[in-house]
Short mmCIF file of C-alpha atoms in Angstrom, two decimals:
data_model
loop_
_atom_site.label_atom_id
_atom_site.label_comp_id
_atom_site.label_asym_id
_atom_site.label_seq_id
_atom_site.Cartn_x
_atom_site.Cartn_y
_atom_site.Cartn_z
CA MET A 1 17.93 89.11 -76.29
CA VAL A 2 20.99 89.33 -78.47
CA GLY A 3 20.21 92.94 -79.40
CA ALA A 4 19.67 93.85 -75.75
CA GLY A 5 23.03 92.30 -74.83
CA VAL A 6 24.84 94.24 -77.57
CA ARG A 7 23.24 97.51 -76.41
CA LEU A 8 24.21 96.75 -72.80
CA ARG A 9 27.86 96.06 -73.80
CA ARG A 10 27.98 99.30 -75.78
CA ARG A 11 26.55 101.22 -72.83
CA VAL A 12 29.08 99.68 -70.43
CA SER A 13 32.00 100.33 -72.82
CA GLY A 14 30.84 103.94 -73.23
CA VAL A 15 30.82 104.40 -69.46
CA GLY A 16 34.34 102.91 -69.30
CA ARG A 17 35.61 105.34 -71.93
CA ASP A 18 34.05 108.26 -70.04
CA ASP A 19 35.74 107.14 -66.83
CA GLU A 20 39.08 106.79 -68.62
CA VAL A 21 38.76 110.27 -70.11
CA GLY A 22 37.82 111.64 -66.69
CA ARG A 23 40.86 110.00 -65.10
CA LYS A 24 43.16 111.41 -67.80
CA LYS A 25 41.69 114.85 -67.28
CA ASP A 26 42.14 114.63 -63.50
CA ALA A 27 45.69 113.39 -63.97
CA GLY A 28 46.49 116.26 -66.31
CA SER A 29 44.97 118.98 -64.12
CA ARG A 30 47.35 121.06 -62.04
CA SER A 31 46.92 123.62 -59.30
CA TRP A 32 48.00 127.17 -60.19
CA LYS A 33 47.98 130.45 -58.29
CA LEU A 34 46.78 133.29 -60.51
CA MET A 35 47.74 136.84 -59.48
CA LYS A 36 46.72 139.74 -61.70
CA SER A 37 48.26 143.18 -61.95
CA THR A 38 45.08 144.64 -60.43
CA GLY A 39 45.68 142.69 -57.23
CA GLU A 40 43.08 140.01 -57.86
CA GLU A 41 43.96 136.45 -56.89
CA MET A 42 42.42 133.08 -57.53
CA ASP A 43 43.33 129.41 -57.44
CA LEU A 44 43.07 127.53 -60.73
CA ASP A 45 42.76 123.78 -61.04
CA VAL A 46 43.03 123.31 -64.79
CA ASP A 47 44.91 121.11 -67.21
CA LYS A 48 47.85 122.14 -69.34
CA TYR A 49 45.71 122.75 -72.41
CA ALA A 50 43.77 125.47 -70.62
CA ILE A 51 47.04 127.10 -69.56
CA MET A 52 48.37 126.87 -73.12
CA ARG A 53 45.28 128.62 -74.46
CA ARG A 54 45.37 131.25 -71.72
CA VAL A 55 49.01 132.38 -71.97
CA LYS A 56 49.77 131.20 -75.53
CA VAL A 57 52.71 128.92 -74.76
CA HIS A 58 53.68 125.51 -76.10
CA ALA A 59 53.50 122.15 -74.38
CA ARG A 60 57.30 121.95 -74.26
CA ASP A 61 57.34 125.15 -72.20
CA LEU A 62 54.98 123.65 -69.63
CA ARG A 63 57.06 120.49 -69.58
CA ILE A 64 59.99 122.28 -67.96
CA LEU A 65 57.63 123.47 -65.22
CA ASP A 66 56.62 119.93 -64.30
CA PRO A 67 57.96 119.20 -60.78
CA LEU A 68 58.10 115.48 -61.60
CA LEU A 69 60.69 116.13 -64.33
CA SER A 70 64.21 117.34 -63.71
CA TYR A 71 65.01 120.39 -65.84
CA PRO A 72 67.76 122.95 -65.17
CA SER A 73 66.95 126.55 -64.33
CA ALA A 74 65.78 128.57 -67.32
CA ILE A 75 64.24 131.93 -68.20
CA LEU A 76 62.40 131.69 -71.53
CA SER A 77 60.77 134.55 -73.42
CA ARG A 78 57.70 133.81 -75.49
CA ASP A 79 55.28 135.88 -77.54
CA ARG A 80 53.04 136.83 -74.64
CA ALA A 81 54.70 135.24 -71.62
CA ILE A 82 57.90 134.66 -69.69
CA VAL A 83 58.42 131.07 -68.56
CA LEU A 84 60.42 130.80 -65.32
CA ASN A 85 61.96 127.62 -64.01
CA LEU A 86 64.17 128.70 -61.11
CA GLU A 87 64.60 125.80 -58.70
CA HIS A 88 61.29 125.57 -56.81
CA ILE A 89 59.89 128.74 -58.42
CA LYS A 90 57.95 127.65 -61.49
CA ALA A 91 55.89 130.46 -62.97
CA ILE A 92 54.48 131.95 -66.15
CA ILE A 93 54.50 135.75 -66.30
CA THR A 94 52.43 137.78 -68.75
CA ALA A 95 51.97 141.51 -69.10
CA GLU A 96 48.87 141.42 -66.86
CA GLU A 97 49.10 138.33 -64.65
CA VAL A 98 51.40 135.69 -63.19
CA LEU A 99 50.71 131.99 -62.76
CA LEU A 100 52.59 130.13 -59.98
CA ARG A 101 52.90 126.37 -59.51
CA ASP A 102 52.88 124.67 -56.09
CA GLN A 103 51.70 127.78 -54.23
CA LEU A 104 51.41 125.76 -50.99
CA ASP A 105 55.11 124.90 -50.97
CA ASP A 106 57.00 126.41 -48.04
CA ASN A 107 59.53 128.00 -50.39
CA VAL A 108 56.86 129.41 -52.73
CA ILE A 109 54.68 130.98 -50.03
CA PRO A 110 57.14 133.90 -49.49
CA VAL A 111 57.03 134.59 -53.24
CA VAL A 112 53.23 134.79 -53.17
CA GLU A 113 53.30 137.09 -50.14
CA GLU A 114 55.90 139.37 -51.71
CA LEU A 115 53.94 139.52 -54.97
CA ARG A 116 50.80 140.36 -52.99
CA ARG A 117 52.68 143.15 -51.21
CA ARG A 118 54.09 144.54 -54.46
CA LEU A 119 50.79 144.35 -56.33
CA LYS A 120 48.77 146.09 -53.62
CA PRO A 121 50.33 149.56 -54.25
CA MET A 122 50.00 149.02 -58.00
CA SER A 123 46.29 148.20 -57.72
CA THR A 124 45.79 151.19 -55.42
CA ALA A 125 47.52 153.42 -57.94
CA HIS A 126 45.29 152.14 -60.75
CA GLU A 127 42.18 152.84 -58.69
CA GLY A 128 43.35 156.30 -57.75
CA GLN A 129 44.21 157.46 -61.24
CA GLY A 130 40.72 158.98 -61.70
CA ASP A 131 40.60 160.51 -58.20
CA GLU A 132 41.37 164.20 -58.63
CA ASP A 133 41.18 164.93 -54.88
CA SER A 134 44.16 162.74 -54.01
CA PRO A 135 47.22 164.66 -52.75
CA LEU A 136 50.13 165.25 -55.10
CA GLU A 137 52.62 163.63 -52.80
CA GLU A 138 50.56 160.45 -52.63
CA GLY A 139 50.21 160.40 -56.41
CA GLU A 140 53.94 160.81 -56.86
CA GLU A 141 54.61 158.01 -54.41
CA MET A 142 52.22 155.70 -56.21
CA GLY A 143 53.73 156.68 -59.52
CA ASP A 144 57.12 155.54 -58.25
CA GLU A 145 55.63 152.17 -57.30
CA ASP A 146 53.79 151.83 -60.61
CA GLU A 147 56.71 152.95 -62.73
CA SER A 148 57.94 149.44 -63.60
CA PRO A 149 55.97 147.19 -65.93
CA PHE A 150 54.14 144.34 -64.25
CA GLU A 151 56.29 141.65 -65.82
CA PHE A 152 59.45 143.34 -64.51
CA THR A 153 58.00 143.47 -61.00
CA ALA A 154 57.05 139.80 -61.06
CA LEU A 155 60.43 138.82 -62.51
CA GLU A 156 62.22 140.86 -59.85
CA VAL A 157 60.27 139.13 -57.07
CA ALA A 158 61.15 135.70 -58.47
CA LEU A 159 64.84 136.58 -58.83
CA GLU A 160 64.97 138.07 -55.35
CA ALA A 161 63.38 134.93 -53.89
CA ILE A 162 65.69 132.48 -55.67
CA CYS A 163 68.84 134.50 -54.91
CA SER A 164 67.89 134.76 -51.23
CA TYR A 165 67.07 131.06 -51.11
CA LEU A 166 70.40 129.99 -52.63
CA ALA A 167 72.32 132.44 -50.43
CA ALA A 168 70.61 131.00 -47.34
CA ARG A 169 71.54 127.46 -48.38
CA GLY A 170 75.12 128.63 -48.85
CA ILE A 171 75.22 130.14 -45.36
CA GLU A 172 73.86 126.91 -43.87
CA LEU A 173 76.60 124.91 -45.56
CA GLU A 174 79.22 127.44 -44.49
CA THR A 175 78.20 127.14 -40.83
CA ALA A 176 78.41 123.36 -41.09
CA VAL A 177 81.64 123.05 -43.08
CA TYR A 178 84.08 125.14 -41.01
CA PRO A 179 83.47 123.34 -37.67
CA ALA A 180 83.69 119.99 -39.46
CA MET A 181 87.03 121.00 -40.96
CA GLU A 182 88.41 122.02 -37.57
CA LYS A 183 87.36 118.72 -36.01
CA LEU A 184 88.92 116.78 -38.87
CA THR A 185 92.27 118.55 -38.62
CA SER A 186 92.41 117.93 -34.87
CA LYS A 187 91.80 114.18 -35.17
CA VAL A 188 91.18 112.11 -38.27
CA THR A 189 88.48 109.46 -37.92
CA SER A 190 86.33 107.55 -40.38
CA ARG A 191 83.16 109.22 -39.12
CA LYS A 192 84.60 112.71 -39.60
CA LEU A 193 85.89 111.85 -43.06
CA ASP A 194 82.45 110.58 -44.07
CA GLU A 195 80.83 113.77 -42.75
CA VAL A 196 83.23 115.95 -44.74
CA ARG A 197 82.60 113.85 -47.86
CA LYS A 198 78.85 114.45 -47.56
CA LEU A 199 79.36 118.18 -47.03
CA LYS A 200 81.63 118.38 -50.05
CA SER A 201 79.02 116.71 -52.25
CA GLN A 202 76.36 119.14 -50.97
CA VAL A 203 78.62 122.11 -51.77
CA ALA A 204 79.27 120.74 -55.27
CA ARG A 205 75.55 120.27 -55.98
CA LEU A 206 74.63 123.71 -54.67
CA SER A 207 77.45 125.29 -56.70
CA ALA A 208 76.11 123.66 -59.86
CA ARG A 209 72.61 125.02 -59.17
CA VAL A 210 73.89 128.52 -58.44
CA HIS A 211 76.11 128.44 -61.53
CA LYS A 212 73.15 127.53 -63.73
CA VAL A 213 71.09 130.49 -62.46
CA ARG A 214 74.10 132.76 -62.91
CA GLU A 215 74.60 131.60 -66.49
CA GLU A 216 70.94 132.29 -67.31
CA LEU A 217 71.23 135.86 -66.04
CA LYS A 218 74.56 136.32 -67.82
CA GLN A 219 73.08 135.11 -71.09
CA LEU A 220 70.24 137.62 -70.81
CA LEU A 221 72.58 140.48 -69.94
CA ASN A 222 74.81 139.74 -72.92
CA ASP A 223 71.98 140.01 -75.45
CA ASP A 224 69.80 143.13 -75.73
CA HIS A 225 67.34 141.31 -77.99
CA ASP A 226 66.63 138.69 -75.33
CA MET A 227 66.00 141.43 -72.79
CA ALA A 228 63.79 143.27 -75.28
CA ASN A 229 61.71 140.11 -75.74
CA LEU A 230 61.02 140.11 -72.02
CA TYR A 231 59.34 143.53 -72.31
CA LEU A 232 55.85 142.12 -72.73
CA SER A 233 54.02 145.40 -72.13
CA LYS A 234 55.28 146.75 -75.45
CA LYS A 235 53.79 143.74 -77.24
CA LEU A 236 50.28 144.52 -76.05
CA PRO A 237 47.80 145.97 -78.58
CA GLY A 238 47.97 149.75 -78.56
CA ALA A 239 51.34 149.87 -76.80
CA ALA A 240 54.10 152.14 -78.09
CA SER A 241 56.42 150.50 -80.56
CA PRO A 242 60.05 149.98 -79.58
CA SER A 243 61.19 152.56 -82.15
CA PRO A 244 58.96 155.64 -82.64
CA ASP A 245 60.79 156.59 -85.85
CA ASN A 246 59.58 153.50 -87.72
CA ASP A 247 56.79 154.24 -90.18
CA GLY A 248 54.29 151.94 -91.79
CA GLY A 249 56.62 151.06 -94.64
CA ASN A 250 59.30 149.75 -92.28
CA LYS A 251 57.11 147.48 -90.14
CA SER A 252 58.94 144.46 -91.42
CA ASP A 253 62.15 145.83 -89.86
CA ALA A 254 60.59 146.28 -86.42
CA GLY A 255 60.33 142.60 -85.58
CA SER A 256 59.97 139.10 -86.84
CA VAL A 257 57.96 136.11 -85.69
CA SER A 258 59.76 132.79 -85.42
CA PRO A 259 58.08 129.48 -86.23
CA GLY A 260 57.86 128.81 -82.47
CA GLY A 261 55.73 131.91 -81.96
CA ASP A 262 58.45 134.08 -80.34
CA ILE A 263 58.81 137.72 -81.32
CA HIS A 264 62.38 138.83 -81.98
CA ILE A 265 62.95 142.56 -82.27
CA VAL A 266 65.48 143.53 -84.89
CA PRO A 267 67.26 146.82 -84.18
CA THR A 268 67.95 149.52 -86.72
CA ALA A 269 71.00 151.73 -86.84
CA GLU A 270 69.29 154.56 -84.97
CA GLU A 271 68.05 152.44 -82.03
CA SER A 272 69.79 152.30 -78.67
CA ASP A 273 69.22 150.41 -75.43
CA ASP A 274 66.54 152.89 -74.41
CA ASP A 275 64.63 152.23 -77.65
CA PHE A 276 64.34 148.61 -76.66
CA GLY A 277 63.20 149.56 -73.15
CA VAL A 278 65.81 147.26 -71.63
CA GLU A 279 67.63 149.77 -69.46
CA GLU A 280 65.40 149.20 -66.44
CA LEU A 281 65.45 145.43 -66.92
CA GLU A 282 69.21 145.49 -67.29
CA VAL A 283 69.56 147.27 -63.93
CA ILE A 284 67.39 144.60 -62.28
CA LEU A 285 69.26 141.72 -63.86
CA GLU A 286 72.66 143.21 -63.03
CA ALA A 287 71.70 143.62 -59.37
CA TYR A 288 70.68 139.99 -58.98
CA PHE A 289 73.56 138.80 -61.15
CA THR A 290 75.91 140.48 -58.67
CA HIS A 291 74.01 138.83 -55.81
CA ILE A 292 74.14 135.33 -57.28
CA ASP A 293 77.77 135.82 -58.34
CA GLY A 294 78.68 136.67 -54.75
CA THR A 295 76.96 133.49 -53.57
CA LEU A 296 78.89 131.47 -56.16
CA ASN A 297 82.17 133.05 -55.04
CA LYS A 298 81.46 132.09 -51.42
CA LEU A 299 80.72 128.52 -52.45
CA THR A 300 83.91 128.43 -54.51
CA MET A 301 85.92 129.63 -51.51
CA LEU A 302 84.19 127.02 -49.37
CA ARG A 303 85.02 124.27 -51.83
CA ASP A 304 88.64 125.47 -52.00
CA HIS A 305 88.80 125.38 -48.20
CA ILE A 306 87.57 121.78 -48.22
CA ASP A 307 90.11 120.86 -50.92
CA ASN A 308 92.94 122.51 -48.96
CA THR A 309 91.90 120.67 -45.80
CA GLU A 310 91.84 117.39 -47.70
CA ASP A 311 95.33 118.08 -49.03
CA TYR A 312 96.52 118.81 -45.51
CA ILE A 313 94.97 115.56 -44.23
CA LYS A 314 96.58 113.62 -47.07
CA PHE A 315 99.95 115.16 -46.18
CA GLN A 316 99.51 114.15 -42.56
CA LEU A 317 98.56 110.61 -43.55
CA ASP A 318 101.56 110.41 -45.88
CA LYS A 319 103.75 111.59 -43.03
CA HIS A 320 102.47 108.86 -40.71
CA ARG A 321 102.84 106.27 -43.44
CA ASN A 322 106.46 107.31 -44.03
CA ARG A 323 107.16 107.01 -40.31
CA LEU A 324 105.77 103.49 -40.33
CA MET A 325 108.02 102.70 -43.29
CA GLU A 326 111.00 104.04 -41.32
CA VAL A 327 110.16 101.76 -38.41
CA GLU A 328 109.80 98.84 -40.82
CA LEU A 329 113.20 99.57 -42.37
CA PHE A 330 114.78 99.91 -38.93
CA LEU A 331 113.41 96.56 -37.82
CA SER A 332 114.43 94.88 -41.09
CA VAL A 333 118.06 95.99 -40.75
CA LEU A 334 118.08 94.93 -37.11
CA PHE A 335 116.70 91.52 -38.07
CA ILE A 336 119.41 91.06 -40.73
CA CYS A 337 122.17 91.95 -38.26
CA LEU A 338 120.79 89.58 -35.64
CA SER A 339 120.56 86.89 -38.30
CA ILE A 340 124.30 87.26 -39.01
CA TYR A 341 125.04 87.03 -35.30
CA SER A 342 122.84 83.98 -34.86
CA THR A 343 124.50 82.28 -37.82
CA VAL A 344 127.80 82.08 -35.90
CA ALA A 345 126.02 80.67 -32.88
CA GLN A 346 124.38 78.05 -35.08
CA LEU A 347 127.76 77.03 -36.55
CA PHE A 348 129.22 76.42 -33.13
CA GLY A 349 126.10 74.68 -31.99
CA MET A 350 126.37 71.90 -34.56
CA THR A 351 127.29 68.43 -33.22
CA ILE A 352 129.91 67.72 -35.87
CA PRO A 353 133.19 66.20 -34.59
CA TYR A 354 135.66 68.90 -35.65
CA SER A 355 139.13 68.84 -34.10
CA TRP A 356 138.90 72.49 -33.03
CA ASN A 357 135.86 71.74 -30.92
CA TYR A 358 138.18 70.34 -28.21
CA GLY A 359 140.90 72.17 -26.32
CA HIS A 360 139.94 75.68 -27.44
CA GLY A 361 137.47 76.73 -24.76
CA HIS A 362 139.31 80.01 -24.12
CA LEU A 363 138.26 81.15 -27.63
CA PHE A 364 134.52 80.95 -26.87
CA LYS A 365 134.29 84.49 -25.60
CA TRP A 366 135.91 85.83 -28.76
CA ALA A 367 133.52 83.81 -30.87
CA VAL A 368 130.68 85.63 -29.11
CA ILE A 369 132.17 89.16 -28.92
CA ILE A 370 133.49 89.46 -32.47
CA PRO A 371 130.23 88.54 -34.30
CA GLY A 372 128.28 90.80 -31.90
CA LEU A 373 130.59 93.76 -32.63
CA PHE A 374 130.42 93.08 -36.35
CA SER A 375 126.61 92.94 -36.34
CA SER A 376 126.38 96.15 -34.32
CA PHE A 377 128.85 97.91 -36.62
CA LEU A 378 126.90 96.75 -39.69
CA PHE A 379 123.61 97.98 -38.17
CA ILE A 380 125.08 101.42 -37.40
CA CYS A 381 126.57 101.76 -40.88
CA VAL A 382 123.32 100.90 -42.64
CA ILE A 383 121.22 103.28 -40.49
CA SER A 384 123.78 106.12 -40.92
CA HIS A 385 123.85 105.64 -44.67
CA ALA A 386 120.01 105.70 -44.79
CA ARG A 387 119.95 108.96 -42.80
CA ARG A 388 122.54 110.59 -45.07
CA ARG A 389 120.50 109.57 -48.10
CA GLY A 390 117.32 110.96 -46.54
CA ILE A 391 115.59 107.59 -46.57
CA ILE A 392 114.71 107.85 -42.89
CA GLY A 393 114.49 110.81 -40.54
CA SER A 394 113.54 113.37 -43.25
CA TYR A 395 109.84 113.61 -42.17
CA ASN A 396 110.41 114.31 -38.51
CA SER A 397 108.71 117.51 -37.37
#
């Protein structure tokens, strides 16, 4: 009985370990959209280890593509892949295929459709390469479509999607900010101030996101080696080397492999931008850099408009506050003058037996008129002096 109980516990513990491993595997699996250069598509539900083996990237590269983690936008070049983390577009591009995360997202669906549209002519061109009866004009047209490497086409689609998305968000904010500013300048209320505060925070967050994408493109454009590392087609077996003049003895000068697995091409004195094959990529990056820079300029102008409106509102509030201070000063001087006048009345109202309290009734009117004239004269002098000094009356429109 004891032996049977031990075997039963082992069997139950083994089942528990299998369930735990299964849960970990299900938790680590992710849904990917695979699109090949031939036009084939398929949905993959695999874990990160399968993706790492397929595209030869590290776990830290997949970590920045995790939607549960907050990582800034980045374009990373690896030995056989380009890792893209551009807002909602999280993809891995190789020389022959592209893997997209969250393909059912509303913002990712247009990217999939555009890739499908771009890849259809390329697959048709590949199929028609052996067809000798195809017309020359059709072959030339397909050749124009198939001229760019696959990784450049996929990268262009991703950049076009993210630039259009950020530009659309900027237009939405622009249409909301200007009417809010006009309403605020017409009448200042707490509700309008809170609305403008929320819009300003949205503009600041969007500007930071656009600036990060712009800096990534700028960093690539400023370094030919980074752009050369994005040319994955030249890293394929049998592809032409970046420099045709290099012989077998100079292979060590053609490139170097970093400990992280990235290939860095080292130029020689005779190589130019065309030798790296970066001219076409540079044109693509410059076009979308100009696009994203224009979006950033619009957001900067929008933020400046909000700041100018806030300064104007602060000036108006300061003006009203100064007017209230003028009224307060006016009332304070008037109260002091009336206090002087009432002091005389209080002196005569005392029930003290002075000798001049009797037989001098004809002087009562002068006791009232003289303090009143003195108080009025003092009030006019103080107000006139304050006006000459610019203490009051200087903020009147």
